[in-house]
Short mmCIF file of N, CA, C and O in Angstrom, two decimals:
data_model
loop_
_atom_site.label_atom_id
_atom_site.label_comp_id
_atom_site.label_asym_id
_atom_site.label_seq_id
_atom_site.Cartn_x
_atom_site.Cartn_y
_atom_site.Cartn_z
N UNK A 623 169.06 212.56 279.26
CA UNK A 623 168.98 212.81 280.68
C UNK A 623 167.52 212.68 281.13
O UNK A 623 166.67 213.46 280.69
N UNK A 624 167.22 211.73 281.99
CA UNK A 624 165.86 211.70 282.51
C UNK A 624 165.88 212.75 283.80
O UNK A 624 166.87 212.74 284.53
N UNK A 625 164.43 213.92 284.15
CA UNK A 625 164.16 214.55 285.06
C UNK A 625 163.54 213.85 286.19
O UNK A 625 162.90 212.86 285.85
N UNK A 626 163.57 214.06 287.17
CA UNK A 626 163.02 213.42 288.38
C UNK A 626 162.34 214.51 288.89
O UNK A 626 162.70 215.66 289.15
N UNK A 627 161.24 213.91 289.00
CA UNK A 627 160.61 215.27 289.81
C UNK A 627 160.74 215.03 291.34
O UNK A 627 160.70 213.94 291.91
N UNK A 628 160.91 216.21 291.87
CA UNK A 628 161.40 216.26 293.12
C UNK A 628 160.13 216.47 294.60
O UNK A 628 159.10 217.12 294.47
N UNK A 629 160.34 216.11 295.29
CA UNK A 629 159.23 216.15 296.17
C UNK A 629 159.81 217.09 297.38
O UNK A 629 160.91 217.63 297.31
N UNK A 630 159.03 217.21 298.37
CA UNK A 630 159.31 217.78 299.89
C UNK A 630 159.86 216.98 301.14
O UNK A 630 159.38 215.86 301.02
N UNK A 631 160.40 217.01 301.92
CA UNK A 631 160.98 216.28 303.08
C UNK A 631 159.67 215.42 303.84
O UNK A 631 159.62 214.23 304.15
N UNK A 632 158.80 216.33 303.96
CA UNK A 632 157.34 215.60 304.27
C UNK A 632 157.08 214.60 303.28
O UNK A 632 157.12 213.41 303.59
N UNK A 633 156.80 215.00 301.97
CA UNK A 633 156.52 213.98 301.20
C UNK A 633 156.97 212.92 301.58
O UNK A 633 156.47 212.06 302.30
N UNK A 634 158.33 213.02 300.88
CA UNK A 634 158.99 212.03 300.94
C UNK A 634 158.72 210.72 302.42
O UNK A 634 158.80 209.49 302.33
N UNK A 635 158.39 211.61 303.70
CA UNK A 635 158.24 210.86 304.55
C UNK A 635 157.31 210.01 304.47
O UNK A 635 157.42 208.82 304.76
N UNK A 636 156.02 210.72 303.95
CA UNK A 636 155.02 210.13 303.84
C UNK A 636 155.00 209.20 303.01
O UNK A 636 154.33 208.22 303.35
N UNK A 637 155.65 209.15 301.77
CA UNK A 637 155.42 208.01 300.50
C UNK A 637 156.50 206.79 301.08
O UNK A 637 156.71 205.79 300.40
N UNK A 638 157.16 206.98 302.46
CA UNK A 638 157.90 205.91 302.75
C UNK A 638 156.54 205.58 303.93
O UNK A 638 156.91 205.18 305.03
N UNK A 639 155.29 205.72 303.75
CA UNK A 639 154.66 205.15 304.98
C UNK A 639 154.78 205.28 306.26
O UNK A 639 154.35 204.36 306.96
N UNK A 640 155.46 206.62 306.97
CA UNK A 640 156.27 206.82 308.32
C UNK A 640 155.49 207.90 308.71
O UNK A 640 155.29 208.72 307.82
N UNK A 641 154.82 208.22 310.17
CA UNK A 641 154.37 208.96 310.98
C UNK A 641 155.31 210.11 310.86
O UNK A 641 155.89 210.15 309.78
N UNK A 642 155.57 210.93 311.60
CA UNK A 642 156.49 212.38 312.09
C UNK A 642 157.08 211.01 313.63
O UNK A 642 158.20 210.66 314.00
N UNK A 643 156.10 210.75 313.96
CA UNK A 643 156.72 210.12 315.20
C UNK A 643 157.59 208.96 314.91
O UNK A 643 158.60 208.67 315.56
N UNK A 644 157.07 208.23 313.73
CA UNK A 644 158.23 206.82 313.43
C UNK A 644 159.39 207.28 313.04
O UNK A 644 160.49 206.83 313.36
N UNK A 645 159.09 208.41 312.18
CA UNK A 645 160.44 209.17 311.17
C UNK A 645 161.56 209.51 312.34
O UNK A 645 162.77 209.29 312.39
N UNK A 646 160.92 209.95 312.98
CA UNK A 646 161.65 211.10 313.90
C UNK A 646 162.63 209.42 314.65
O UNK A 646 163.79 209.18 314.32
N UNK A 647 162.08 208.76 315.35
CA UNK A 647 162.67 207.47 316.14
C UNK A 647 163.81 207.06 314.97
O UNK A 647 165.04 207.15 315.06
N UNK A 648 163.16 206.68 314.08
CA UNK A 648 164.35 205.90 313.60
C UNK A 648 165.44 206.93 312.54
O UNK A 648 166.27 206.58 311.70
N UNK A 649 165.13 207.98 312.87
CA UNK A 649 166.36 208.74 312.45
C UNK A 649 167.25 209.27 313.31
O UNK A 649 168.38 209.68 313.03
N UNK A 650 166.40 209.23 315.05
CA UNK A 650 167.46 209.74 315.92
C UNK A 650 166.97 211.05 316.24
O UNK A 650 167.83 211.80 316.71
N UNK A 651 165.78 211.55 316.12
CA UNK A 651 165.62 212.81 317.02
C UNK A 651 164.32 213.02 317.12
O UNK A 651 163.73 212.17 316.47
N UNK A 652 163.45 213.94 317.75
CA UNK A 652 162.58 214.05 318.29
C UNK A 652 161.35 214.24 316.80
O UNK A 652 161.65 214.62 315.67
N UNK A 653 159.94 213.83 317.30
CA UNK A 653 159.50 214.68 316.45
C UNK A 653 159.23 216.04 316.01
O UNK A 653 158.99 216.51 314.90
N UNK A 654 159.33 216.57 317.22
CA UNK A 654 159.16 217.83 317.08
C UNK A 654 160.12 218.79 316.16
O UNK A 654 159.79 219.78 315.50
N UNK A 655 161.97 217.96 316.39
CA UNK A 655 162.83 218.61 315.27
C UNK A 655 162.40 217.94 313.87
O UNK A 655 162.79 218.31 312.76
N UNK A 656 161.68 217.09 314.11
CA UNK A 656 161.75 216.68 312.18
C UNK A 656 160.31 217.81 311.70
O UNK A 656 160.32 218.44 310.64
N UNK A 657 159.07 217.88 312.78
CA UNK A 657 158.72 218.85 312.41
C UNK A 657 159.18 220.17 312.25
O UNK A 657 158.34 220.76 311.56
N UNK A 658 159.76 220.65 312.45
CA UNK A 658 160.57 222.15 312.33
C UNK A 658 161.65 221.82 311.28
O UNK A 658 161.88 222.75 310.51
N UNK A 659 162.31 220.75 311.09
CA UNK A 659 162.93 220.74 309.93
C UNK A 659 162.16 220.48 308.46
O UNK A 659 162.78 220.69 307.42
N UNK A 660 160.57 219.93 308.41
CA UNK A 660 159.69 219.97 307.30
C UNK A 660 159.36 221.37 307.26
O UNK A 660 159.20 221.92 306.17
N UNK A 661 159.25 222.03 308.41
CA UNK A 661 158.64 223.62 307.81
C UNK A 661 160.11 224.46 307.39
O UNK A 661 160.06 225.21 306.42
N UNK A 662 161.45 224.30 308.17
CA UNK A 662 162.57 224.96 307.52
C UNK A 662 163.22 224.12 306.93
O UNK A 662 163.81 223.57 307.86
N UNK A 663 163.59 223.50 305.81
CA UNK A 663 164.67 222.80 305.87
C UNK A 663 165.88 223.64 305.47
O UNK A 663 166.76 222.96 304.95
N UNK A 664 166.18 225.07 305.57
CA UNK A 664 167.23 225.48 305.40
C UNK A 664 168.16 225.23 306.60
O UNK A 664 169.37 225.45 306.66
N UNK A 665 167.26 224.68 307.63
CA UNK A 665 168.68 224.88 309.09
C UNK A 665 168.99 223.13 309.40
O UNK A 665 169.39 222.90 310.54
N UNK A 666 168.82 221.77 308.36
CA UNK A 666 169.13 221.14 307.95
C UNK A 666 170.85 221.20 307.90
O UNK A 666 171.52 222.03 307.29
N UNK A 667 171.37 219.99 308.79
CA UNK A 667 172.71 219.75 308.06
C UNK A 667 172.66 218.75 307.29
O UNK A 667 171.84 217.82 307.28
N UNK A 668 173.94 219.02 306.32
CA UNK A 668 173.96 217.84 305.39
C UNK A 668 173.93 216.04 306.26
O UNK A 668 173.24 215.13 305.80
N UNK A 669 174.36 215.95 306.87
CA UNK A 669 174.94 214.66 307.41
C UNK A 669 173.37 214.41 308.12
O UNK A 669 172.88 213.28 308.14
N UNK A 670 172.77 215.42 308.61
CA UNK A 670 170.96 215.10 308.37
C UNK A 670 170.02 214.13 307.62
O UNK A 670 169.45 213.08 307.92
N UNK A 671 170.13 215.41 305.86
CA UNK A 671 169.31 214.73 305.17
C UNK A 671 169.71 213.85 304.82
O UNK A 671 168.96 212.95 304.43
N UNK A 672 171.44 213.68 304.80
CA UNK A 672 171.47 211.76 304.66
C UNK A 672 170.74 210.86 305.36
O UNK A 672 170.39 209.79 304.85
N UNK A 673 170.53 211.11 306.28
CA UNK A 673 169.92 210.07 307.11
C UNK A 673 168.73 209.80 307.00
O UNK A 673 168.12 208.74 307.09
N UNK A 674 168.22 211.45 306.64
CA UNK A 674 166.66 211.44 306.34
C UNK A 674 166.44 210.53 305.02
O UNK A 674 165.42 209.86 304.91
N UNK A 675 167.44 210.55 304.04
CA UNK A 675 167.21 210.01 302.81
C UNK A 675 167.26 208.73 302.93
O UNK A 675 166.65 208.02 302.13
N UNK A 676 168.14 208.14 304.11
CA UNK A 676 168.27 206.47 303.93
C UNK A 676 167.16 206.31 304.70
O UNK A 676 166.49 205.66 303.90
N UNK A 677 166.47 206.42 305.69
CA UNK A 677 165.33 206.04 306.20
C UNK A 677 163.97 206.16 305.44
O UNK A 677 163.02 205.46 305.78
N UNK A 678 163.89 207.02 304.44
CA UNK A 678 162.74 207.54 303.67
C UNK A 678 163.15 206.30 302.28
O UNK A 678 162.16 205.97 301.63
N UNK A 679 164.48 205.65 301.86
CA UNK A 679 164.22 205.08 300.80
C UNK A 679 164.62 206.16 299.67
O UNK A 679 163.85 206.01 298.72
N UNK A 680 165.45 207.10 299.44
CA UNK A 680 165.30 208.17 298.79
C UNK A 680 165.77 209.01 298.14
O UNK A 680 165.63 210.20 298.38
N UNK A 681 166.61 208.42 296.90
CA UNK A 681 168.43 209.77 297.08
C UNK A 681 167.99 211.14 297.46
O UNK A 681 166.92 211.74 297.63
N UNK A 682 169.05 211.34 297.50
CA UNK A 682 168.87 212.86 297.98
C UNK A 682 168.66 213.96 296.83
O UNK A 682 168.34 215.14 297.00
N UNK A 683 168.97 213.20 295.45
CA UNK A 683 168.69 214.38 294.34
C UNK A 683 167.32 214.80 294.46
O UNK A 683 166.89 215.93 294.23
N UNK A 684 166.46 213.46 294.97
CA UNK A 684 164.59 213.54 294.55
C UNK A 684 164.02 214.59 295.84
O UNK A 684 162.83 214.90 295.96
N UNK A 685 165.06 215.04 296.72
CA UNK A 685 164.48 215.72 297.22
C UNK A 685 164.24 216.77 296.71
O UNK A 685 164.77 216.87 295.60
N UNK A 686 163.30 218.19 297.23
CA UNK A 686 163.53 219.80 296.84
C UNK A 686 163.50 220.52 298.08
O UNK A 686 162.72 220.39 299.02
N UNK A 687 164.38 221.23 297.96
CA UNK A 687 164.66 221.98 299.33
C UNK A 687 164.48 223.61 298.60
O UNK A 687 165.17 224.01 297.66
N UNK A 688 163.60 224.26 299.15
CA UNK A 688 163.05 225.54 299.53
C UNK A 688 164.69 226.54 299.14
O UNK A 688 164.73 227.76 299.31
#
């Protein structure tokens, strides 16, 4: 079994090269909710971080959620 180390929702944004402001456009909501969803991601729905994950490039295992 190989481990993946897991990163943050920010990260992740960032290692796909994307502002808070690009992220936020091409996922469909403001920046201001993708900021509040990098500082909580417990109030994250699932059908969310999918989206967050296909725009970031990213399964969703490599994420880490708090």
């Amino acid at each position: 079994m190989i481990l993946v180390p897991k990163i943050t929702l920010k990260a992740a944004r960032v290692n796909a090269g994307l502002t808070q402001k690009e992220a936020a456009e091409k996922i469909g909501i403001s920046y201001q909710t993708l900021s509040e969803y990098e500082k909580d991601e417990s109030r994250i729905k699932l059908a969310m971080i999918k989206k967050m994950c296909n725009v970031y490039g990213m399964p969703i295992d490599c994420i880490f959620f708090k």
